[in-house]
JSON list of C-alpha atoms in Angstrom, two decimals:
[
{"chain": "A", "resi": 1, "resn": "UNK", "atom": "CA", "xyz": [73.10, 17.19, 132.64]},
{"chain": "A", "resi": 2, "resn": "UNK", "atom": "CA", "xyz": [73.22, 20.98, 133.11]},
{"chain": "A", "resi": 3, "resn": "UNK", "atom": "CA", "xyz": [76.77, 20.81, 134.21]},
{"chain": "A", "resi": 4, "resn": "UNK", "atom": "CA", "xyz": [77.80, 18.34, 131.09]},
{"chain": "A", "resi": 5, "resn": "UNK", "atom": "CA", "xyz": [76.69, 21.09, 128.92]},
{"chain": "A", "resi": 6, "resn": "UNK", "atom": "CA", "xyz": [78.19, 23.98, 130.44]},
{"chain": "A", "resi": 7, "resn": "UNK", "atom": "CA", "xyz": [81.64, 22.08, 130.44]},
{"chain": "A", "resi": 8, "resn": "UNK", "atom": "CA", "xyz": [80.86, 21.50, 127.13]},
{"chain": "A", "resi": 9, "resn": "UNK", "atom": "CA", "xyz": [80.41, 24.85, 126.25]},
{"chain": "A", "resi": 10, "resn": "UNK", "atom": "CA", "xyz": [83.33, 25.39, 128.33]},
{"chain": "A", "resi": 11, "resn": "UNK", "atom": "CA", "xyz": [85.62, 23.19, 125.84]},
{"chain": "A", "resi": 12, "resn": "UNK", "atom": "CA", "xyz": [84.08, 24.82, 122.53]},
{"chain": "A", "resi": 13, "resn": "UNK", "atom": "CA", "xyz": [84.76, 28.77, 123.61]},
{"chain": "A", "resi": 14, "resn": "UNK", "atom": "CA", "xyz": [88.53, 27.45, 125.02]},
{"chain": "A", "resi": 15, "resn": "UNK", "atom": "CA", "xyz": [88.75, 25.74, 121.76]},
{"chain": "A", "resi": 16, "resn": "UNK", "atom": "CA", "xyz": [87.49, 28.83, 119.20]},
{"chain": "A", "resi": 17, "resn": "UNK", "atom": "CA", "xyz": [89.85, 31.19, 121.57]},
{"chain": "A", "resi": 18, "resn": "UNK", "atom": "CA", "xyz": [92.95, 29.04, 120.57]},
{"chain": "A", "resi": 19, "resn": "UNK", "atom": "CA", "xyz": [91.83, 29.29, 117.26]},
{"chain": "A", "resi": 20, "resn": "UNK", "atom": "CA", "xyz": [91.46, 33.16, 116.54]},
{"chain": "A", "resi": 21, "resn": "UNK", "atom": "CA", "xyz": [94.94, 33.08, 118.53]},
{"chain": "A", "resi": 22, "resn": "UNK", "atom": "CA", "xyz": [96.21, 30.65, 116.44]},
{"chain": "A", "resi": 23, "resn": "UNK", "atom": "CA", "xyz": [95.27, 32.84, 113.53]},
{"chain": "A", "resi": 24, "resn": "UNK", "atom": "CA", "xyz": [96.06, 36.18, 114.84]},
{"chain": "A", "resi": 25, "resn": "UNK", "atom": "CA", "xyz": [99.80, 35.43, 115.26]},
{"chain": "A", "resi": 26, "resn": "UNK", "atom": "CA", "xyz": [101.42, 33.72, 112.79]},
{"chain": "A", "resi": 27, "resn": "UNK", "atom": "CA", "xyz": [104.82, 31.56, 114.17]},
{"chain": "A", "resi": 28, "resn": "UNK", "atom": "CA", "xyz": [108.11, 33.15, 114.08]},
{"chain": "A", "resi": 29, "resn": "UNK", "atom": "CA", "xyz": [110.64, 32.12, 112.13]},
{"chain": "A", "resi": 30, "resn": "UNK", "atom": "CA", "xyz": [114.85, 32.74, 112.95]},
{"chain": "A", "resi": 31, "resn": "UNK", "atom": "CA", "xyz": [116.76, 34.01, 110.35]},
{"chain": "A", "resi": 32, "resn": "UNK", "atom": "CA", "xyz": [118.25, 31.11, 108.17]},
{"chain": "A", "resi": 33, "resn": "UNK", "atom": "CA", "xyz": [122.14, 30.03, 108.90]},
{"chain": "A", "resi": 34, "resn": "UNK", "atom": "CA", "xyz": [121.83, 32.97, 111.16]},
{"chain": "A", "resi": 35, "resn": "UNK", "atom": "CA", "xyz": [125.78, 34.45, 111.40]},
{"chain": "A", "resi": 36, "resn": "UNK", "atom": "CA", "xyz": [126.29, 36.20, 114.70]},
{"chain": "A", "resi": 37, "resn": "UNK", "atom": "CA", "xyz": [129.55, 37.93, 113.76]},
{"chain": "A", "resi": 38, "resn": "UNK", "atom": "CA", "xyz": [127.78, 39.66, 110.80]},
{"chain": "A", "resi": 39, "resn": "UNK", "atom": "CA", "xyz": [124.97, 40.80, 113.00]},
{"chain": "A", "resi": 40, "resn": "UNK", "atom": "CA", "xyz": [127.48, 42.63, 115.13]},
{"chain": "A", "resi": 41, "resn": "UNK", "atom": "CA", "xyz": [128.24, 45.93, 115.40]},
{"chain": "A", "resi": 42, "resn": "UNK", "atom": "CA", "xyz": [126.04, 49.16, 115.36]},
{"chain": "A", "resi": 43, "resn": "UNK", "atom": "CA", "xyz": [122.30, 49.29, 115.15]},
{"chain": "A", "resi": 44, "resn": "UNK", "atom": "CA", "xyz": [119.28, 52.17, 115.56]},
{"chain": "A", "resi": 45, "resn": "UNK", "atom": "CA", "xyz": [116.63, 51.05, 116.88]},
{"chain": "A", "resi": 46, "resn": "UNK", "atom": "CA", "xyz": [114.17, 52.17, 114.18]},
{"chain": "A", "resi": 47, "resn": "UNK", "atom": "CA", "xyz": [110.69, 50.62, 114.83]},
{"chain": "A", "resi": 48, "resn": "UNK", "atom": "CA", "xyz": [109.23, 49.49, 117.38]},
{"chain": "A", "resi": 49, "resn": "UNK", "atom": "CA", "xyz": [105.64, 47.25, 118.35]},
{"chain": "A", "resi": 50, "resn": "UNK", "atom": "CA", "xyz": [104.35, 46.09, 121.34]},
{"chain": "A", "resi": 51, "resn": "UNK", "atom": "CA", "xyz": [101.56, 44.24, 123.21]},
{"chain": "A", "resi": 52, "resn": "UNK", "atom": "CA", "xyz": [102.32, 46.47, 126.77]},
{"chain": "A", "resi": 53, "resn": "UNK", "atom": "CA", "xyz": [99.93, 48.89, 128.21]},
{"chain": "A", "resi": 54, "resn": "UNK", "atom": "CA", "xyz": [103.32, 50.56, 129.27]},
{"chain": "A", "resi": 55, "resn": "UNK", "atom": "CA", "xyz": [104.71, 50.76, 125.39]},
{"chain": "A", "resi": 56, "resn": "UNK", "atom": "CA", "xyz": [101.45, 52.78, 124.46]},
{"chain": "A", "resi": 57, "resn": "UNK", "atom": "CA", "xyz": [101.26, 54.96, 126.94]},
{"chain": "A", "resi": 58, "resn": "UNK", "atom": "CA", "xyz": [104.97, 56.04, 126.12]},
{"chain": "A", "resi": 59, "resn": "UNK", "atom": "CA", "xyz": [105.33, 55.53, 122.52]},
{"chain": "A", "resi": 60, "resn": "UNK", "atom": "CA", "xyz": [104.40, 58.84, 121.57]},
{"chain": "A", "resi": 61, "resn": "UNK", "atom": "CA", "xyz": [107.52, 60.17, 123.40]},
{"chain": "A", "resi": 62, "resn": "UNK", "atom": "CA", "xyz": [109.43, 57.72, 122.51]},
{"chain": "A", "resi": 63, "resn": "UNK", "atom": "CA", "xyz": [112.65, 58.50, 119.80]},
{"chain": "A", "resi": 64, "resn": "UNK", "atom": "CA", "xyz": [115.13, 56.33, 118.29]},
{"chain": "A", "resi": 65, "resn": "UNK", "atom": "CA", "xyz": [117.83, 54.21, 120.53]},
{"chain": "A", "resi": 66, "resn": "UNK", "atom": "CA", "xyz": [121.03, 53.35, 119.75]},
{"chain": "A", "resi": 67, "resn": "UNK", "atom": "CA", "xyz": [122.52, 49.48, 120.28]},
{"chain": "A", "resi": 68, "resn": "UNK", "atom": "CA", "xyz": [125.62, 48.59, 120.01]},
{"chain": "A", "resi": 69, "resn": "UNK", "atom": "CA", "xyz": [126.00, 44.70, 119.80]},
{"chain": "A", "resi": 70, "resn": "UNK", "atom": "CA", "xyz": [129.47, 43.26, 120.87]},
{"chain": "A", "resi": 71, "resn": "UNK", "atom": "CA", "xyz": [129.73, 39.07, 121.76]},
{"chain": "A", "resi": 72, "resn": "UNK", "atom": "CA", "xyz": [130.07, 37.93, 124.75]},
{"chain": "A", "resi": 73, "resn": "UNK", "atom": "CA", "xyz": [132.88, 35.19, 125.60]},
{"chain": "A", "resi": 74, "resn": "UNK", "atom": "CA", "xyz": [130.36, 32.76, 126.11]},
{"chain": "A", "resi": 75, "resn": "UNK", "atom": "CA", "xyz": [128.35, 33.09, 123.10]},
{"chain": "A", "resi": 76, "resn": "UNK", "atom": "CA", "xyz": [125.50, 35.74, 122.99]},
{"chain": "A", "resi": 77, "resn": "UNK", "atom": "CA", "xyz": [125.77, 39.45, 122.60]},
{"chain": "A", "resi": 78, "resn": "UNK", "atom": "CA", "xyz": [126.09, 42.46, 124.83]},
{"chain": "A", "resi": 79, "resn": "UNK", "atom": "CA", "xyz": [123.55, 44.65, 123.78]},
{"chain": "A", "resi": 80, "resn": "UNK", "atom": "CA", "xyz": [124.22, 48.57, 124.90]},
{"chain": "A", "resi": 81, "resn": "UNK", "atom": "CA", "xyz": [121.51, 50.90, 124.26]},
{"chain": "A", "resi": 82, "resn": "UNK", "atom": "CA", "xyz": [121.70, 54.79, 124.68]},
{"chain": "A", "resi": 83, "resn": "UNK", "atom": "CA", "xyz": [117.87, 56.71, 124.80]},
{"chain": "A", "resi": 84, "resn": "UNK", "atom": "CA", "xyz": [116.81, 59.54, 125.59]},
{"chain": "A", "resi": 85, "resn": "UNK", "atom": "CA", "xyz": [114.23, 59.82, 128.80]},
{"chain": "A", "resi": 86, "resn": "UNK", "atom": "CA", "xyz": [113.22, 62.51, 130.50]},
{"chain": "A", "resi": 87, "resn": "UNK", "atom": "CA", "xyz": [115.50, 65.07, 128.16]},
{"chain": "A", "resi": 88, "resn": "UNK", "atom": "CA", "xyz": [118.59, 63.39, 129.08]},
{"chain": "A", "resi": 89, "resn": "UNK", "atom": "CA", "xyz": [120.68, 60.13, 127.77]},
{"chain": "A", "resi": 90, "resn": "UNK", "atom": "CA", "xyz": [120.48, 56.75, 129.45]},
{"chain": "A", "resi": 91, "resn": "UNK", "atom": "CA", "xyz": [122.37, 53.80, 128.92]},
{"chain": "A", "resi": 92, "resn": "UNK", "atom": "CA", "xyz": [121.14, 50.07, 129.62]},
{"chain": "A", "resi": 93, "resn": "UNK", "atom": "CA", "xyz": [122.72, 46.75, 128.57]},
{"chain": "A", "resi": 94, "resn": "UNK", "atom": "CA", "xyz": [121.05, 43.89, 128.22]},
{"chain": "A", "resi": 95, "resn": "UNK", "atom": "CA", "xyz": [123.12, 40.24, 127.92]},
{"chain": "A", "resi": 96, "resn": "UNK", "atom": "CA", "xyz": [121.41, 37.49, 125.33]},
{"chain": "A", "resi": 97, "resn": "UNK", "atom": "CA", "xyz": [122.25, 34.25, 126.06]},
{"chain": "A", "resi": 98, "resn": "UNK", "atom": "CA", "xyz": [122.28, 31.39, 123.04]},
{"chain": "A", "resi": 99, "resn": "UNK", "atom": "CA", "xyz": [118.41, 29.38, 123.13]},
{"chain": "A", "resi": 100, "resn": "UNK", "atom": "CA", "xyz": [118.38, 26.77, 120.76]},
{"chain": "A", "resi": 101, "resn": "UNK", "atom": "CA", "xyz": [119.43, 27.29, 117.03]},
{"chain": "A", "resi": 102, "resn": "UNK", "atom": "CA", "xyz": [121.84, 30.32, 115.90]},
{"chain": "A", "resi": 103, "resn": "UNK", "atom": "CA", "xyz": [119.20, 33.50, 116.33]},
{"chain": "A", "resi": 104, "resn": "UNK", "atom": "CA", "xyz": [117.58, 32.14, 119.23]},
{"chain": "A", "resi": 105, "resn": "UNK", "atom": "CA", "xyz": [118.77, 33.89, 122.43]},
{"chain": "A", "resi": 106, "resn": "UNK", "atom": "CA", "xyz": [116.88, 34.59, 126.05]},
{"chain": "A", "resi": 107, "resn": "UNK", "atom": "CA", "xyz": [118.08, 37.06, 128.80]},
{"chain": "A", "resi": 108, "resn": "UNK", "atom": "CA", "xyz": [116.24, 38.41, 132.17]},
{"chain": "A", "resi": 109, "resn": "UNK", "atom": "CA", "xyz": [114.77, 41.56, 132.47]},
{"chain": "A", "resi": 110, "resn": "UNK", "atom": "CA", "xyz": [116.60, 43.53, 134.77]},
{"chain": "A", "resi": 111, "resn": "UNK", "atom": "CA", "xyz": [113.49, 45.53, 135.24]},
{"chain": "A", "resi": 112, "resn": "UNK", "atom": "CA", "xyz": [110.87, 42.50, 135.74]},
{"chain": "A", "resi": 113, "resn": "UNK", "atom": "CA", "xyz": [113.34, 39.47, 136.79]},
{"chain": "A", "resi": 114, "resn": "UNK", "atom": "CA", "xyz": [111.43, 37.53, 134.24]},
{"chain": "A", "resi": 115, "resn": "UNK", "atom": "CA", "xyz": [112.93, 35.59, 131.15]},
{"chain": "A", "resi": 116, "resn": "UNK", "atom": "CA", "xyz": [112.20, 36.75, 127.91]},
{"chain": "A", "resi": 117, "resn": "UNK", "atom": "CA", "xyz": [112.53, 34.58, 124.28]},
{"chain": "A", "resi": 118, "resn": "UNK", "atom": "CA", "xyz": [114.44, 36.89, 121.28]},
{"chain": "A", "resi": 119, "resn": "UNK", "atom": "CA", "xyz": [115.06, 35.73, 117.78]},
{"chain": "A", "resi": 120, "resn": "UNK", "atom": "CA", "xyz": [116.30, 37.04, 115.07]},
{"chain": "A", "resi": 121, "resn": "UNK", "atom": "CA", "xyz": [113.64, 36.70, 112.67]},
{"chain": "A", "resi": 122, "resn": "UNK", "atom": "CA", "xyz": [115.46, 38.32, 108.95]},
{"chain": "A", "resi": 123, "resn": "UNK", "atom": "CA", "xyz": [118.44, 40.54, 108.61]},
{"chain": "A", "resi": 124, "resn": "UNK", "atom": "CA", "xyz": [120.31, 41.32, 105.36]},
{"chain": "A", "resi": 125, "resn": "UNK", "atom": "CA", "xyz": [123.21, 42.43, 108.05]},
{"chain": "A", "resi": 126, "resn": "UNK", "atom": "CA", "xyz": [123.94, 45.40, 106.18]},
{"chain": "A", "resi": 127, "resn": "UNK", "atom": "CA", "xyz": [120.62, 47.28, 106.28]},
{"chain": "A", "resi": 128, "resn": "UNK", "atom": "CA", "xyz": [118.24, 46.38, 108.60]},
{"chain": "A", "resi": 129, "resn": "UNK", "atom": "CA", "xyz": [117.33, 43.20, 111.15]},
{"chain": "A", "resi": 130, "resn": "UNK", "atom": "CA", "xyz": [113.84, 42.14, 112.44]},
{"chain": "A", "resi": 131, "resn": "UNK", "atom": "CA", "xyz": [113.53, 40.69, 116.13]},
{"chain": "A", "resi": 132, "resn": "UNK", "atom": "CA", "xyz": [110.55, 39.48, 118.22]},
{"chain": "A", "resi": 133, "resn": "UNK", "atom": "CA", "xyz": [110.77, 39.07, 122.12]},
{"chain": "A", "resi": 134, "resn": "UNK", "atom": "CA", "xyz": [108.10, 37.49, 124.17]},
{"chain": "A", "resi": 135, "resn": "UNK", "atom": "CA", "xyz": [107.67, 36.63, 127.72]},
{"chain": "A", "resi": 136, "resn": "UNK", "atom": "CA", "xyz": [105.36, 37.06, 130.91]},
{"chain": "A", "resi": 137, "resn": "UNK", "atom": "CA", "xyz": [105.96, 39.44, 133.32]},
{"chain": "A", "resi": 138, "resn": "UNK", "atom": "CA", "xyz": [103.45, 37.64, 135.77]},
{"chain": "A", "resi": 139, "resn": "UNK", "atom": "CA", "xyz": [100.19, 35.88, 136.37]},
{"chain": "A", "resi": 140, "resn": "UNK", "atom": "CA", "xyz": [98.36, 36.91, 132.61]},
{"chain": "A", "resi": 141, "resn": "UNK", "atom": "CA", "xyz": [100.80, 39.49, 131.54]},
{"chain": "A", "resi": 142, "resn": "UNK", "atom": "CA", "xyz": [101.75, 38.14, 128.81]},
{"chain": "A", "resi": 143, "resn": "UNK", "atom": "CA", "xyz": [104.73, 40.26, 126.73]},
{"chain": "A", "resi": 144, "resn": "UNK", "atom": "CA", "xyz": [105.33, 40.80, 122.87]},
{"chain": "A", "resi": 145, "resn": "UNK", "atom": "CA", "xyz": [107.71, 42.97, 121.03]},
{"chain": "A", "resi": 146, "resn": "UNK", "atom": "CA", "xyz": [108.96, 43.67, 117.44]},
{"chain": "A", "resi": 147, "resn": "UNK", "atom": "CA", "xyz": [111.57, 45.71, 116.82]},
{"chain": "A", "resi": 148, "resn": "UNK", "atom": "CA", "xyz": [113.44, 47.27, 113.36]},
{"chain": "A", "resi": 149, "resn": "UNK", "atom": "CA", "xyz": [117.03, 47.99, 113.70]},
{"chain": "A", "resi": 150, "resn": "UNK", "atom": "CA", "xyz": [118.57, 49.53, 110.89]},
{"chain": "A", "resi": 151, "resn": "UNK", "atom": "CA", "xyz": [121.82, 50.28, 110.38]},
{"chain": "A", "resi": 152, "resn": "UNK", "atom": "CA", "xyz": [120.97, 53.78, 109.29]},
{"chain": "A", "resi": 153, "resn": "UNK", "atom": "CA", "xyz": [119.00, 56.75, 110.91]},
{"chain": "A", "resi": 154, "resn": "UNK", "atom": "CA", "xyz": [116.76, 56.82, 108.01]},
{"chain": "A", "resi": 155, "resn": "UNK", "atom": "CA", "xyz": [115.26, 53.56, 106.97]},
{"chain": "A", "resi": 156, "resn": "UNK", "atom": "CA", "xyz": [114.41, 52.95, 103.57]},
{"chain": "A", "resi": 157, "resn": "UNK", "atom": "CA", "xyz": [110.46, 52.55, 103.25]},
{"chain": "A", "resi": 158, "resn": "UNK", "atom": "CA", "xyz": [110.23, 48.72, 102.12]},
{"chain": "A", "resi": 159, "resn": "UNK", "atom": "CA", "xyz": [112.22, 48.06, 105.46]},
{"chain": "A", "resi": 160, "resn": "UNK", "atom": "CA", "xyz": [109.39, 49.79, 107.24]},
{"chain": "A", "resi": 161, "resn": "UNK", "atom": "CA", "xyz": [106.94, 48.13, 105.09]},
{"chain": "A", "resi": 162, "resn": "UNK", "atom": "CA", "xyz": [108.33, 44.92, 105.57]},
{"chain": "A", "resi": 163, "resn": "UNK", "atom": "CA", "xyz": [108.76, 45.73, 109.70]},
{"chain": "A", "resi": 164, "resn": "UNK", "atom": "CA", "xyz": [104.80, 46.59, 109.40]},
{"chain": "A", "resi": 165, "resn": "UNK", "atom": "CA", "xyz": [103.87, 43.40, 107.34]},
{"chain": "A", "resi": 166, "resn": "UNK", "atom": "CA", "xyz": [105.64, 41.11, 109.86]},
{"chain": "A", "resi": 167, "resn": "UNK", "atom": "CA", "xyz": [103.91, 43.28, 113.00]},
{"chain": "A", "resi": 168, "resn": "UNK", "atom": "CA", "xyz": [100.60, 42.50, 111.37]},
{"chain": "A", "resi": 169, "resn": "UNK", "atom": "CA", "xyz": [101.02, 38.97, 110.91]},
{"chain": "A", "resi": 170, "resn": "UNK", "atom": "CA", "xyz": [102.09, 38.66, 114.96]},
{"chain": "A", "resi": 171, "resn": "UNK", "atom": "CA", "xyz": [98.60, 40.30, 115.41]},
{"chain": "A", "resi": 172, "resn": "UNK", "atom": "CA", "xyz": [99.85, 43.68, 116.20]},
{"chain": "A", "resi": 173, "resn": "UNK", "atom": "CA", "xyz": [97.14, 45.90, 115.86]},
{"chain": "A", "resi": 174, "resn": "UNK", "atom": "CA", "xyz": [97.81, 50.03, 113.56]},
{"chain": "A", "resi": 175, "resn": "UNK", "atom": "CA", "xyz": [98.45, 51.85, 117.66]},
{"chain": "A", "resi": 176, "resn": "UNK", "atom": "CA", "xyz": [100.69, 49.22, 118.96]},
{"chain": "A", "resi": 177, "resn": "UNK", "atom": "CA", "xyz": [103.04, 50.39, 116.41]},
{"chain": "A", "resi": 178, "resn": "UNK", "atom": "CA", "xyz": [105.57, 53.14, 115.93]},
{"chain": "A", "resi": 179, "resn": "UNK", "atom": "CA", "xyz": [108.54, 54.45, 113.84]},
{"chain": "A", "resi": 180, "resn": "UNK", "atom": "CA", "xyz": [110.64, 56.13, 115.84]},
{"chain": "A", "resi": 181, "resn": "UNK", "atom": "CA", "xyz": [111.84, 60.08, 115.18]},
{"chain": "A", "resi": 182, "resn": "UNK", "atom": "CA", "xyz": [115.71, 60.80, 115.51]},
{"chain": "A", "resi": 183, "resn": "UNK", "atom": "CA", "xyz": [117.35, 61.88, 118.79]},
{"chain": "A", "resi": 184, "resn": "UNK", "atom": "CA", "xyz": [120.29, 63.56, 117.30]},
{"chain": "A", "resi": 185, "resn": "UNK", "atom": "CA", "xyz": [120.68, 64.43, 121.16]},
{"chain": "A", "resi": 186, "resn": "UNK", "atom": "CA", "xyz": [121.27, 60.82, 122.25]},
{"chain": "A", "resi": 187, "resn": "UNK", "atom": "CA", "xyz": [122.72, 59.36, 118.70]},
{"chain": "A", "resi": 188, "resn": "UNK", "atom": "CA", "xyz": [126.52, 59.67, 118.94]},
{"chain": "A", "resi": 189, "resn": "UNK", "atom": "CA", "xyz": [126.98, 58.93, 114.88]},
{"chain": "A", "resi": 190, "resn": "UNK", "atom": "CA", "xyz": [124.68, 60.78, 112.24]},
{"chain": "A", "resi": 191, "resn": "UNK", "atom": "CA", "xyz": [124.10, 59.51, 108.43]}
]
């Protein structure tokens, strides 16, 4: 009888988990008739939230990246990025492979070797674009990003408003969060 009740027990905390999950991260949604050409092209990487122990440890040295997007042959996108680490420039591309609907795209951490989801949740294609990337890196290391790329070194404030209103809603807490300063160092084009 003892053990009935403590599975039972078992079942009601797995069950209230799932819900405060459910309601701590609301589902994302890929940008509607998503147009890859359009999304081509230049990006900064303005904003930036995260679920890694790694991202907030670092964020506060963190400054803004540079992506360029090109397609691939085979559908997808090149992505090149140029940061700044350790006072000098790096450069790291990362291939996204079409997942599903237009938006939708997966690619392997060089880094990890895992598989991580990316979709393009909005972009107006001339301002600013929204995308969330989740994966596991092992066993219970579960990974979440959000990032704001902007087409400008200087974001308008609704498009950071609008980046913190959708990092909210994935159940991002105020310190996973960060708007990244400029790296005129790194950035080959200025406003």
């Amino acid at each position: 009888m003892a053990a009935r009740r403590t599975l039972c027990l078992g079942l009601v905390l797995l069950a209230a988990v799932g819900v405060l999950q459910s309601q701590a991260q609301a589902p994302v949604p890929v940008q509607p008739d998503f147009q890859q050409d359009k999304f081509l092209g230049r990006w900064f990487t303005a904003g930036l939230a995260s679920n890694s122990s790694w991202f907030r440890e670092k964020k506060a040295v963190m400054s803004m990246c540079l992506s360029d997007v090109a397609p691939m042959a085979e559908g997808g996108f090149n992505i090149t990025t140029t940061f700044l680490r350790k006072n000098q420039c790096e450069t790291r591309s990362l291939l996204l492979q079409p997942a599903g609907s237009p938006g939708s795209y997966s690619y392997i951490s060089p880094h990890w070797g895992s598989t991580y989801s990316t979709w393009v949740v909005e972009t107006d294609y001339q301002e600013f674009a929204l995308l969330y990337s989740e994966g596991t890196k092992g066993p219970g290391q579960d990974f979440r990003m959000a990032t704001l790329y902007s087409r400008s070194q200087t974001p308008k404030d609704e498009l950071k408003q609008k980046f913190s209103t959708f990092c909210q809603a994935q159940g991002f807490p105020e310190d996973a969060m960060v708007f990244l300063p400029r790296n005129d160092k790194c950035l080959k084009e200025q406003d």
